[in-house]
Coordinates of N, CA and C in Angstrom, one line a residue:
X1 N -9.7 -63.6 -27.3 CA -10.1 -63.2 -25.9 C -9.4 -62.0 -25.6
X2 N -10.3 -61.0 -25.3 CA -9.7 -59.5 -25.1 C -9.2 -59.6 -23.6
X3 N -8.2 -58.9 -23.5 CA -7.4 -58.8 -22.3 C -8.1 -57.7 -21.5
X4 N -7.9 -58.1 -20.0 CA -8.4 -57.0 -19.0 C -7.0 -56.8 -18.3
X5 N -6.9 -55.3 -18.3 CA -5.8 -54.8 -17.6 C -6.4 -54.1 -16.4
X6 N -5.6 -54.4 -15.2 CA -6.0 -54.0 -14.0 C -4.9 -52.9 -13.5
X7 N -5.4 -51.7 -13.1 CA -4.3 -50.6 -12.6 C -4.5 -50.4 -10.9
X8 N -3.4 -50.4 -10.4 CA -3.3 -50.2 -9.0 C -4.1 -51.2 -8.3
X9 N -3.8 -52.5 -8.5 CA -4.5 -53.6 -7.7 C -4.0 -54.0 -6.5
X10 N -4.7 -54.4 -5.7 CA -4.5 -55.2 -4.6 C -5.1 -56.4 -4.4
X11 N -5.3 -57.0 -3.2 CA -6.0 -58.4 -3.1 C -7.5 -58.0 -3.1
X12 N -8.0 -56.8 -2.9 CA -9.4 -56.8 -2.8 C -10.0 -56.0 -4.0
X13 N -9.1 -55.0 -4.6 CA -9.6 -54.3 -5.6 C -8.5 -53.7 -6.6
X14 N -9.1 -53.2 -7.7 CA -8.2 -52.5 -8.6 C -8.9 -51.1 -8.8
X15 N -8.1 -50.1 -8.9 CA -8.5 -48.9 -8.9 C -9.0 -48.4 -10.2
X16 N -8.6 -49.3 -11.3 CA -9.1 -49.1 -12.7 C -9.1 -50.4 -13.1
X17 N -10.0 -50.7 -14.2 CA -9.9 -51.9 -15.0 C -10.3 -51.4 -16.2
X18 N -9.4 -52.0 -17.4 CA -9.4 -51.6 -18.9 C -10.0 -52.8 -19.6
X19 N -11.0 -52.8 -20.3 CA -11.5 -53.9 -21.1 C -12.0 -53.2 -22.5
X20 N -10.9 -53.7 -23.6 CA -10.9 -52.9 -24.7 C -10.9 -51.5 -24.7
X21 N -11.8 -51.0 -25.2 CA -11.8 -49.4 -25.1 C -12.5 -48.8 -23.9
X22 N -12.9 -49.6 -22.9 CA -13.8 -49.1 -21.9 C -12.8 -49.1 -20.7
X23 N -12.9 -48.0 -19.9 CA -12.2 -47.9 -18.6 C -13.2 -47.7 -17.5
X24 N -13.1 -48.6 -16.4 CA -13.9 -48.5 -15.4 C -13.2 -48.0 -14.1
X25 N -13.7 -47.0 -13.5 CA -13.0 -46.6 -12.2 C -13.4 -47.0 -10.9
X26 N -12.9 -47.3 -9.9 CA -13.6 -47.6 -8.7 C -13.6 -46.4 -8.0
X27 N -14.2 -46.4 -6.8 CA -14.7 -45.3 -6.3 C -13.3 -44.4 -5.7
X28 N -13.6 -42.9 -6.1 CA -12.2 -42.1 -5.9 C -12.9 -41.1 -4.6
X29 N -12.0 -41.2 -3.7 CA -12.3 -40.4 -2.5 C -11.2 -39.5 -2.3
X30 N -11.2 -38.6 -1.4 CA -10.2 -37.7 -0.9 C -9.5 -38.4 0.3
X31 N -7.9 -38.0 0.1 CA -7.3 -38.5 1.1 C -7.3 -37.5 2.5
X32 N -7.6 -36.4 2.2 CA -7.9 -35.2 3.4 C -9.4 -35.4 3.8
X33 N -9.6 -36.4 4.7 CA -10.9 -36.5 5.2 C -11.4 -35.4 6.2
X34 N -10.6 -34.4 6.5 CA -10.8 -33.3 7.1 C -11.5 -32.0 6.3
X35 N -11.4 -32.3 5.1 CA -11.8 -31.2 4.2 C -13.2 -31.1 3.9
X36 N -13.6 -29.8 3.7 CA -15.0 -29.7 3.4 C -15.4 -30.4 2.0
X37 N -16.6 -30.2 1.6 CA -17.2 -30.8 0.5 C -16.5 -30.4 -0.8
X38 N -16.2 -29.1 -0.8 CA -15.6 -28.5 -2.0 C -14.3 -29.1 -2.1
X39 N -13.5 -29.2 -0.9 CA -11.9 -29.6 -1.0 C -12.1 -31.0 -1.5
X40 N -13.0 -32.1 -0.8 CA -13.0 -33.4 -1.1 C -13.5 -33.7 -2.4
X41 N -14.3 -32.8 -3.0 CA -14.7 -33.0 -4.5 C -13.6 -32.6 -5.2
X42 N -12.9 -31.8 -5.1 CA -11.7 -31.4 -6.1 C -10.5 -32.4 -6.0
X43 N -10.3 -33.0 -4.9 CA -9.6 -34.0 -4.6 C -10.0 -35.3 -5.3
X44 N -11.2 -35.8 -5.2 CA -11.7 -37.0 -5.8 C -11.9 -36.7 -7.3
X45 N -12.1 -35.7 -7.9 CA -12.1 -35.4 -9.3 C -10.8 -35.5 -9.8
X46 N -9.7 -34.9 -9.2 CA -8.3 -35.1 -9.5 C -7.8 -36.4 -9.4
X47 N -8.4 -37.3 -8.6 CA -8.0 -38.7 -8.6 C -8.7 -39.4 -10.0
X48 N -9.8 -38.9 -10.2 CA -10.4 -39.5 -11.7 C -9.5 -38.9 -12.8
X49 N -9.1 -37.8 -12.9 CA -8.3 -37.5 -14.0 C -7.0 -38.3 -14.1
X50 N -6.3 -38.3 -12.7 CA -5.2 -39.3 -12.7 C -5.4 -40.7 -13.2
X51 N -6.5 -41.4 -12.6 CA -6.8 -42.7 -13.2 C -7.0 -42.6 -14.4
X52 N -7.8 -41.9 -15.0 CA -8.0 -41.9 -16.5 C -6.7 -41.8 -17.3
X53 N -5.9 -40.8 -16.9 CA -4.7 -40.6 -17.7 C -3.8 -42.1 -17.5
X54 N -3.9 -42.7 -16.4 CA -3.1 -43.8 -16.3 C -3.6 -45.0 -17.1
X55 N -5.0 -45.1 -17.5 CA -5.6 -45.9 -18.4 C -5.5 -45.5 -19.8
X56 N -4.9 -44.2 -20.0 CA -4.9 -44.0 -21.6 C -6.0 -43.0 -22.2
X57 N -6.9 -42.5 -21.0 CA -7.8 -41.6 -21.7 C -8.0 -40.3 -20.7
X58 N -9.0 -39.6 -20.9 CA -9.3 -38.4 -20.0 C -10.8 -38.1 -19.8
X59 N -11.1 -37.0 -19.2 CA -12.5 -36.8 -18.9 C -13.3 -36.4 -19.9
X60 N -12.7 -35.9 -21.0 CA -13.6 -35.6 -22.2 C -14.2 -36.9 -22.8
X61 N -13.7 -38.5 -22.5 CA -14.3 -39.4 -22.9 C -15.2 -40.1 -21.9
X62 N -15.4 -39.5 -20.9 CA -16.5 -40.0 -19.8 C -17.7 -40.5 -20.3
X63 N -18.2 -41.7 -20.0 CA -19.3 -42.1 -20.6 C -20.6 -41.9 -19.3
X64 N -20.0 -42.2 -18.1 CA -20.9 -42.0 -17.1 C -20.2 -41.9 -15.7
X65 N -20.9 -41.3 -14.8 CA -20.2 -40.8 -13.5 C -21.5 -40.9 -12.6
X66 N -21.1 -41.7 -11.4 CA -22.1 -41.8 -10.2 C -21.1 -41.1 -9.1
X67 N -22.0 -40.4 -8.4 CA -21.4 -39.7 -7.2 C -22.4 -39.8 -5.9
X68 N -21.7 -40.4 -5.1 CA -22.3 -40.7 -3.9 C -21.9 -39.7 -2.8
X69 N -22.9 -39.0 -2.0 CA -22.7 -38.1 -1.1 C -23.1 -38.7 0.3
X70 N -22.4 -38.0 1.3 CA -22.6 -38.5 2.6 C -24.1 -37.7 3.0
X71 N -24.1 -36.4 2.5 CA -25.4 -35.7 2.9 C -25.7 -35.0 1.4
X72 N -27.1 -34.8 1.2 CA -27.8 -34.1 0.0 C -27.5 -32.7 0.4
X73 N -27.2 -32.3 1.7 CA -27.0 -30.8 1.7 C -25.9 -30.3 1.0
X74 N -24.9 -31.2 0.6 CA -23.6 -30.9 0.0 C -23.8 -30.9 -1.5
X75 N -25.1 -31.0 -1.9 CA -25.2 -31.3 -3.3 C -24.8 -30.1 -4.3
X76 N -25.2 -28.7 -3.8 CA -25.1 -27.5 -4.4 C -23.6 -27.4 -4.7
X77 N -22.9 -27.4 -3.3 CA -21.4 -27.0 -3.3 C -20.5 -27.9 -4.1
X78 N -21.0 -29.4 -4.1 CA -20.3 -30.3 -5.1 C -20.6 -30.1 -6.6
X79 N -21.8 -29.6 -6.9 CA -21.9 -29.4 -8.4 C -21.4 -28.1 -8.7
X80 N -21.1 -27.3 -8.0 CA -20.1 -25.9 -8.2 C -18.9 -26.4 -8.6
X81 N -18.4 -27.4 -8.0 CA -16.9 -28.0 -8.5 C -17.0 -28.9 -9.6
X82 N -17.8 -29.7 -9.7 CA -18.2 -30.7 -10.7 C -18.5 -30.0 -12.1
X83 N -19.3 -28.9 -11.9 CA -19.6 -28.1 -13.3 C -18.5 -27.3 -13.9
X84 N -17.5 -26.9 -13.0 CA -16.3 -26.3 -13.5 C -15.3 -27.3 -13.9
X85 N -15.5 -28.5 -13.4 CA -14.4 -29.6 -14.0 C -14.9 -30.4 -15.2
X86 N -16.1 -30.8 -15.3 CA -16.6 -31.4 -16.4 C -16.4 -30.8 -17.8
X87 N -15.9 -31.3 -18.6 CA -15.7 -30.6 -20.2 C -16.9 -30.3 -20.7
X88 N -17.1 -29.0 -21.0 CA -18.5 -28.5 -21.6 C -18.7 -29.0 -22.8
X89 N -20.0 -29.6 -23.2 CA -20.5 -30.1 -24.2 C -20.1 -31.7 -24.3
X90 N -19.4 -32.2 -23.5 CA -19.0 -33.3 -23.3 C -19.5 -34.1 -21.9
X91 N -20.5 -33.6 -21.4 CA -21.1 -34.1 -20.0 C -21.4 -35.4 -20.1
X92 N -21.0 -36.3 -19.3 CA -21.3 -37.7 -19.3 C -22.9 -38.1 -18.7
X93 N -23.4 -39.3 -18.8 CA -24.5 -39.6 -18.0 C -24.1 -39.3 -16.6
X94 N -24.9 -38.8 -15.5 CA -24.6 -38.8 -14.2 C -25.8 -39.3 -13.3
X95 N -25.4 -39.8 -12.3 CA -26.3 -40.0 -11.1 C -25.8 -39.5 -9.9
X96 N -26.6 -39.4 -8.8 CA -26.1 -38.8 -7.7 C -26.9 -39.2 -6.6
X97 N -26.6 -39.6 -5.4 CA -27.4 -40.1 -4.4 C -26.6 -40.0 -3.0
X98 N -27.5 -40.0 -2.1 CA -26.9 -40.2 -0.7 C -26.8 -41.3 -0.2
X99 N -25.5 -41.9 0.3 CA -25.1 -43.2 0.8 C -24.5 -43.1 2.1
X100 N -24.4 -44.3 3.0 CA -23.5 -44.3 4.0 C -22.1 -44.8 3.4
X101 N -21.2 -43.8 3.4 CA -19.7 -44.3 2.8 C -19.0 -45.0 3.8
X102 N -17.8 -45.7 3.5 CA -17.1 -46.7 4.1 C -16.4 -46.0 5.4
X103 N -16.2 -45.0 5.3 CA -15.5 -43.9 6.4 C -16.2 -42.8 6.7
X104 N -16.6 -42.5 8.0 CA -17.4 -41.2 8.1 C -16.9 -40.1 7.9
X105 N -15.6 -39.9 7.6 CA -14.8 -38.8 7.2 C -15.1 -38.5 5.9
X106 N -15.4 -39.4 4.8 CA -15.7 -39.2 3.5 C -17.1 -38.5 3.2
X107 N -17.0 -37.4 2.4 CA -18.1 -36.6 2.2 C -18.6 -36.9 0.7
X108 N -17.8 -37.7 -0.2 CA -18.0 -37.7 -1.5 C -17.3 -39.1 -2.0
X109 N -17.9 -39.7 -2.9 CA -17.2 -40.8 -3.6 C -17.6 -40.6 -5.0
X110 N -16.7 -40.9 -6.0 CA -16.9 -40.6 -7.6 C -16.5 -41.9 -8.1
X111 N -17.4 -42.5 -8.9 CA -17.2 -43.6 -9.7 C -17.5 -43.3 -11.1
X112 N -16.8 -43.9 -12.1 CA -16.7 -43.2 -13.6 C -16.3 -44.5 -14.5
X113 N -17.0 -44.3 -15.5 CA -16.7 -45.1 -16.7 C -16.3 -44.2 -18.1
X114 N -15.3 -44.6 -18.8 CA -15.0 -43.8 -19.7 C -14.5 -44.8 -20.9
X115 N -14.6 -44.0 -22.2 CA -14.0 -44.7 -23.4 C -12.6 -44.3 -23.4
X116 N -11.8 -45.2 -24.2 CA -10.4 -44.7 -24.6 C -10.1 -44.3 -25.9

């Protein structure tokens, strides 16, 4: 039976789960909820980088990314940050949509799956 490794776990969630060579990340959000979409996107993507490193991989191994935005009016500004962050030639599958996030201060949440 393949072991499941859970990273940064509490009673409700793990920030990452590793099953075999696949890494599943929980939604990553900015700590600074006062920041604009550019700042919150940078911070959320930095958290993705950190969680991937803790799981033994990196963004060049991303398989899919789901991005939730509070407002689609932030789509272009978010993409400017995302496009500079993603590894050129290694872009994962991606979906983006508008959702009501858990805290009204959040402008973006990023969920990802990667290979190790």
